[in-house]
Amino acid sequence: MKGEYSNIEIKGIVSAVPENEVCNLDYIEKIESRRIKKQVMLTGIENRRVCINGQKASDLATIAADKLLNLLEWNRNEIDVLIFVTQSPELSRPSTAFIIQQRLGIGKDCLVYDINLGCSGYIGGIETIAAILSATKGRGLLLVGESNALASGDLSTSSLLEGDAASATALEYGSQTSMLFRHYSDGTRANYIYKPFDKPGVMDGNAVLLFGLNEVVDSVKQFHADHHLSVSDVDYYIFHQAQKMIVEGVAQSAELPGEKVLLSSGDYGNTSSASIPLTACLHLNHEKETGKKKIFMCGFGIGLSWGIVYCEIDTRNILPLVSSDYVFDDRDMFQK
């Protein structure tokens, strides 16, 4: 699937992480030390943020969204669509997006639902809201986030990749901008990354690495060719932060300049659908960058799925990362 959205602009991004910080090297005594040291060296993931004390992805997403709406001074009764991309829902049903809607005080004249998607979820979420806003000519709120790092209770080298985070992105119709996109899905390889009910997740690490170095790289090159883009047309590349080895491998194979490829996984881990906006907030916040930047965003992973969005974003409304341990006290409304 490919196309272009006109007059849809990303108006702002806020990302939130738990205050609780975990160092992977602290697990040396629990998991054979050579394996841990080798993993940290290969993946580049030394530190992560992990939810504790009942904190969930929805708490972080609500905090990020509230801060963003206050920044933009948006009327909360004039938001057309709120989507939460997550694989860490509060309940089996209804969608966690409804819980966030009531927390934020967003009006009833709004389409609200979850999307069950992982590492390409930010790209898919942007594409979905942009399509809706093309019809409504209004405003939308995209939330993404996960709180899986301690969900299974399983301590393994795979679990030491995972970090918790959430993000809120505001999109609006009306400006003279263009957003190019391309998306792919391949259900024949759904068994590469999956999680059964009530069991630990499963990932074929070698297969996922080859997927990144082959299909993702080919797609990045093809996108440049299709739209006659050169690296000079891109200020920054933000890939899903699977791990440093994969991101750097994709960038090198696609012949992208290293100084334009942004990284965040070393201190925050693989935060799934939140990794792209988190990386933007870490590096492109208004305290570090000024003005509009042309951003090439690429998410890839579970499904298998992968996609690209290329657009211009004004860094004045990208805030630095927010750290919070806040837990909303509204969960007892479901204890019947």
Coordinates of C-alpha atoms in Angstrom, one line a residue:
M1 CA 0.0 0.0 0.0
K2 CA 1.4 3.4 -0.9
G3 CA 0.2 6.9 -1.4
E4 CA 0.3 10.5 -0.3
Y5 CA -1.7 12.6 2.1
S6 CA -2.0 16.3 1.4
N7 CA -2.8 19.0 4.0
I8 CA -2.1 16.6 7.0
E9 CA 0.5 17.8 9.5
I10 CA 2.0 16.4 12.6
K11 CA 1.4 19.3 15.0
G12 CA 3.3 18.0 18.1
I13 CA 4.8 15.0 19.9
V14 CA 5.2 14.2 23.6
S15 CA 6.7 10.9 24.9
A16 CA 6.7 9.5 28.4
V17 CA 8.7 6.8 30.1
P18 CA 8.6 5.3 33.6
E19 CA 10.9 6.8 36.2
N20 CA 12.1 3.3 37.1
E21 CA 15.4 2.7 35.4
V22 CA 16.9 -0.8 35.0
C23 CA 20.5 -1.7 34.1
N24 CA 20.9 -4.9 32.2
L25 CA 24.3 -5.5 33.6
D26 CA 22.7 -5.9 37.0
Y27 CA 21.3 -9.3 35.8
I28 CA 24.8 -10.8 35.4
E29 CA 24.4 -13.0 38.5
K30 CA 20.9 -14.2 37.5
I31 CA 21.8 -15.0 33.9
E32 CA 25.2 -16.4 32.9
S33 CA 27.5 -13.3 32.8
R34 CA 29.1 -13.9 29.4
R35 CA 25.7 -14.0 27.7
I36 CA 24.6 -10.7 29.3
K37 CA 27.9 -8.9 28.4
K38 CA 27.7 -10.2 24.8
Q39 CA 24.1 -9.2 24.4
V40 CA 24.7 -5.7 25.7
M41 CA 27.7 -5.3 23.3
L42 CA 25.7 -6.6 20.3
T43 CA 22.3 -4.9 21.0
G44 CA 23.6 -1.7 22.6
I45 CA 20.8 -1.9 25.2
E46 CA 22.4 -1.3 28.6
N47 CA 19.6 0.5 30.3
R48 CA 15.8 0.4 30.1
R49 CA 12.8 2.1 31.7
V50 CA 10.3 -0.4 33.2
C51 CA 6.9 0.1 34.7
I52 CA 6.3 -1.0 38.3
N53 CA 3.7 -0.6 41.0
G54 CA 0.8 -1.2 38.7
Q55 CA 1.8 1.5 36.1
K56 CA 0.6 0.7 32.6
A57 CA 1.1 1.9 29.1
S58 CA -2.2 3.8 29.3
D59 CA -1.0 5.8 32.2
L60 CA 2.0 6.9 30.3
A61 CA 0.0 7.6 27.2
T62 CA -2.5 9.7 29.1
I63 CA 0.2 11.8 30.7
A64 CA 1.9 12.4 27.3
A65 CA -1.5 13.2 25.6
D66 CA -2.6 15.6 28.4
K67 CA 0.7 17.5 28.2
L68 CA 0.5 17.7 24.4
L69 CA -3.1 19.0 24.4
N70 CA -2.3 21.6 26.9
L71 CA 0.7 22.7 24.8
L72 CA -1.3 23.0 21.7
E73 CA -4.3 24.5 23.5
W74 CA -6.7 22.3 21.6
N75 CA -10.4 22.2 22.5
R76 CA -10.9 18.6 23.7
N77 CA -14.4 18.6 22.2
E78 CA -13.0 19.2 18.7
I79 CA -11.0 16.0 18.4
D80 CA -12.4 13.8 15.6
V81 CA -10.4 10.6 16.3
L82 CA -8.4 9.0 19.1
I83 CA -6.5 5.8 18.4
F84 CA -4.3 3.9 20.8
V85 CA -1.8 1.5 19.2
T86 CA -0.8 -1.1 21.8
Q87 CA -0.3 -4.7 22.6
S88 CA -0.6 -3.9 26.3
P89 CA -4.3 -3.2 26.7
E90 CA -6.0 -2.6 30.1
L91 CA -8.8 -5.1 29.4
S92 CA -9.7 -7.8 26.8
R93 CA -12.5 -5.3 26.0
P94 CA -13.4 -2.5 25.6
S95 CA -10.5 -0.8 23.8
T96 CA -8.2 1.0 26.2
A97 CA -8.6 4.1 24.1
F98 CA -12.0 4.6 25.8
I99 CA -10.4 4.7 29.2
I100 CA -7.9 7.3 28.0
Q101 CA -10.7 9.3 26.4
Q102 CA -12.5 9.7 29.7
R103 CA -9.3 10.5 31.5
L104 CA -8.5 13.3 29.1
G105 CA -12.1 14.6 29.0
I106 CA -12.4 14.3 25.2
G107 CA -15.9 14.9 23.9
K108 CA -18.3 12.2 22.6
D109 CA -18.2 13.4 18.9
C110 CA -15.1 11.3 18.4
L111 CA -14.1 8.0 16.9
V112 CA -12.2 6.0 19.6
Y113 CA -10.5 2.6 19.3
D114 CA -7.3 0.5 19.8
I115 CA -5.1 -1.0 17.1
N116 CA -3.3 -4.2 18.0
L117 CA 0.1 -3.6 16.3
G118 CA 3.7 -3.6 17.5
C119 CA 6.9 -2.2 16.1
S120 CA 5.4 -0.7 12.9
G121 CA 2.4 0.6 14.9
Y122 CA 3.4 4.3 14.8
I123 CA 3.6 4.3 11.0
G124 CA 0.3 2.5 10.7
G125 CA -1.3 4.8 13.2
I126 CA -0.2 7.9 11.4
E127 CA -1.5 6.4 8.1
T128 CA -4.9 5.6 9.7
I129 CA -5.5 8.9 11.3
A130 CA -4.3 10.8 8.2
A131 CA -6.9 8.9 6.2
I132 CA -9.7 9.8 8.6
L133 CA -8.7 13.4 8.8
S134 CA -8.6 13.6 5.0
A135 CA -12.4 13.1 5.2
T136 CA -13.2 15.0 8.4
K137 CA -10.9 17.9 7.8
G138 CA -10.3 18.1 11.6
R139 CA -7.9 17.0 14.4
G140 CA -6.7 13.6 15.6
L141 CA -4.7 12.2 18.4
L142 CA -2.5 9.1 18.0
L143 CA -1.3 7.3 21.1
V144 CA 1.1 4.5 21.1
G145 CA 2.7 2.6 24.0
E146 CA 3.7 -0.7 25.7
S147 CA 4.2 -1.9 29.2
N148 CA 5.4 -5.4 28.6
A149 CA 8.8 -5.4 30.1
L150 CA 7.7 -7.2 33.3
A151 CA 4.4 -8.7 32.0
S152 CA 5.5 -12.3 31.7
G153 CA 7.8 -12.5 34.7
D154 CA 10.2 -14.4 32.5
L155 CA 13.8 -13.3 32.8
S156 CA 15.7 -14.1 29.6
T157 CA 18.0 -12.5 27.2
S158 CA 15.0 -11.7 25.0
S159 CA 13.1 -9.9 27.9
L160 CA 16.2 -7.8 28.4
L161 CA 15.6 -6.1 25.1
E162 CA 12.2 -4.6 26.2
G163 CA 11.5 -1.2 27.5
D164 CA 8.3 0.5 28.5
A165 CA 7.1 3.9 27.0
A166 CA 4.2 5.7 25.4
S167 CA 3.8 8.7 23.2
A168 CA 1.1 11.1 22.0
T169 CA 1.1 12.7 18.5
A170 CA -1.3 15.4 17.3
L171 CA -2.3 15.5 13.7
E172 CA -4.3 18.2 12.0
Y173 CA -5.8 18.9 8.6
G174 CA -5.3 22.3 7.0
S175 CA -1.7 23.2 6.3
Q176 CA -0.1 23.1 2.9
T177 CA 2.0 20.0 3.5
S178 CA 2.6 16.6 2.0
M179 CA 3.0 13.2 3.7
L180 CA 4.3 10.3 1.7
F181 CA 3.8 6.7 2.9
R182 CA 4.3 3.1 2.1
H183 CA 3.2 0.0 4.0
Y184 CA 3.8 -3.8 3.8
S185 CA 2.4 -6.8 5.6
D186 CA 3.4 -10.5 5.4
G187 CA 1.3 -12.9 7.5
T188 CA 3.2 -15.9 6.1
R189 CA 5.9 -15.0 8.6
A190 CA 3.6 -14.3 11.6
N191 CA 5.5 -17.0 13.5
Y192 CA 8.7 -15.0 13.5
I193 CA 7.5 -12.9 16.5
Y194 CA 4.4 -13.9 18.5
K195 CA 3.0 -14.4 22.0
P196 CA 0.5 -17.1 22.9
F197 CA -2.1 -16.2 25.6
D198 CA -0.6 -16.5 29.1
K199 CA 2.8 -17.6 27.8
P200 CA 6.1 -15.8 27.2
G201 CA 6.7 -14.3 23.8
V202 CA 8.6 -16.1 21.1
M203 CA 11.0 -14.4 18.6
D204 CA 13.3 -15.9 15.9
G205 CA 16.1 -13.4 16.3
N206 CA 18.1 -14.5 13.3
A207 CA 15.1 -14.4 11.0
V208 CA 14.1 -11.0 12.3
L209 CA 17.7 -9.7 11.7
L210 CA 17.7 -11.0 8.1
F211 CA 14.2 -9.5 7.6
G212 CA 15.6 -6.1 8.6
L213 CA 18.7 -6.3 6.5
N214 CA 16.8 -7.5 3.4
E215 CA 13.2 -6.4 3.0
V216 CA 13.4 -3.3 5.2
V217 CA 16.6 -2.1 3.5
D218 CA 15.1 -2.9 0.0
S219 CA 12.0 -0.9 1.0
V220 CA 14.0 2.1 2.1
K221 CA 16.0 2.1 -1.1
Q222 CA 12.8 1.7 -3.2
F223 CA 11.1 4.5 -1.4
H224 CA 14.0 6.9 -2.2
A225 CA 13.9 5.8 -5.8
D226 CA 10.1 6.0 -6.2
H227 CA 10.0 9.6 -4.9
H228 CA 13.3 10.7 -6.3
L229 CA 14.7 11.4 -2.8
S230 CA 18.4 11.7 -2.0
V231 CA 19.8 11.7 1.5
S232 CA 20.1 15.5 1.2
D233 CA 16.3 15.6 1.1
V234 CA 16.2 14.1 4.6
D235 CA 17.3 15.9 7.7
Y236 CA 16.9 12.8 10.0
Y237 CA 16.1 9.1 9.7
I238 CA 14.2 7.5 12.6
F239 CA 13.9 3.7 12.5
H240 CA 12.1 1.5 15.0
Q241 CA 14.7 0.9 17.7
A242 CA 14.8 -2.9 17.6
Q243 CA 18.4 -2.8 18.8
K244 CA 21.5 -0.9 17.8
M245 CA 22.9 -3.7 15.6
I246 CA 19.8 -3.9 13.5
V247 CA 19.3 -0.2 13.1
E248 CA 22.9 0.4 12.2
G249 CA 22.9 -2.6 9.9
V250 CA 19.8 -1.3 8.0
A251 CA 21.3 2.2 7.8
Q252 CA 24.7 1.0 6.5
S253 CA 23.1 -1.4 4.0
A254 CA 20.8 1.4 2.7
E255 CA 23.9 3.7 2.5
L256 CA 22.5 6.3 4.9
P257 CA 24.9 8.8 6.6
G258 CA 25.3 7.8 10.2
E259 CA 25.0 11.3 11.6
K260 CA 21.4 11.5 10.2
V261 CA 20.3 8.2 11.8
L262 CA 19.0 8.8 15.4
L263 CA 19.2 6.2 18.1
S264 CA 17.6 5.7 21.5
S265 CA 17.5 2.0 22.4
G266 CA 20.8 2.1 24.4
D267 CA 19.1 3.9 27.4
Y268 CA 15.4 3.0 26.8
G269 CA 15.4 -0.5 25.1
N270 CA 13.1 -1.7 22.4
T271 CA 9.8 0.2 23.1
S272 CA 7.9 -1.2 20.2
S273 CA 5.4 1.2 18.6
A274 CA 6.6 4.1 20.9
S275 CA 10.3 3.9 19.8
I276 CA 10.0 6.2 16.8
P277 CA 8.3 9.1 18.6
L278 CA 10.4 8.5 21.7
T279 CA 13.6 8.9 19.6
A280 CA 12.2 12.1 18.1
C281 CA 11.5 13.5 21.6
L282 CA 15.0 12.5 22.7
H283 CA 16.9 14.2 19.8
L284 CA 14.5 16.6 18.1
N285 CA 12.9 18.4 21.0
H286 CA 12.6 22.1 20.9
E287 CA 15.5 22.6 23.3
K288 CA 17.9 20.9 20.8
E289 CA 16.4 21.7 17.3
T290 CA 14.6 24.7 15.8
G291 CA 12.3 25.0 12.8
K292 CA 10.9 22.4 10.5
K293 CA 12.8 19.2 9.7
K294 CA 12.2 16.6 7.0
I295 CA 11.9 13.3 8.7
F296 CA 12.1 9.8 7.2
M297 CA 10.4 7.3 9.7
C298 CA 10.5 3.6 9.3
G299 CA 8.8 1.0 11.5
F300 CA 9.2 -2.8 11.2
G301 CA 8.5 -5.9 13.1
I302 CA 5.7 -8.1 14.3
G303 CA 3.3 -9.4 11.7
L304 CA 5.6 -9.2 9.9
S305 CA 4.9 -5.6 9.0
W306 CA 6.9 -2.6 7.9
G307 CA 6.2 0.9 6.7
I308 CA 7.6 4.3 6.0
V309 CA 6.3 7.8 6.4
Y310 CA 8.2 10.8 5.1
C311 CA 7.0 14.3 6.1
E312 CA 8.1 17.6 7.6
I313 CA 7.7 18.2 11.3
D314 CA 8.1 21.5 13.2
T315 CA 10.3 20.8 16.2
R316 CA 8.9 23.7 18.2
N317 CA 6.1 21.4 19.4
I318 CA 8.3 18.3 20.1
L319 CA 8.9 18.2 23.8
P320 CA 11.7 16.6 25.8
L321 CA 11.0 13.1 27.2
V322 CA 8.8 13.1 30.3
S323 CA 9.5 10.7 33.2
S324 CA 6.6 9.7 35.4
D325 CA 5.6 7.0 37.9
Y326 CA 2.0 8.3 38.1
V327 CA -0.8 5.6 38.1
F328 CA -4.4 6.7 37.5
D329 CA -6.8 5.6 40.2
D330 CA -9.8 4.8 37.9
R331 CA -9.3 1.1 37.5
D332 CA -11.8 0.2 40.2
M333 CA -14.6 1.2 37.9
F334 CA -14.2 -2.2 36.2
Q335 CA -14.1 -4.2 39.5
K336 CA -17.7 -5.6 39.6

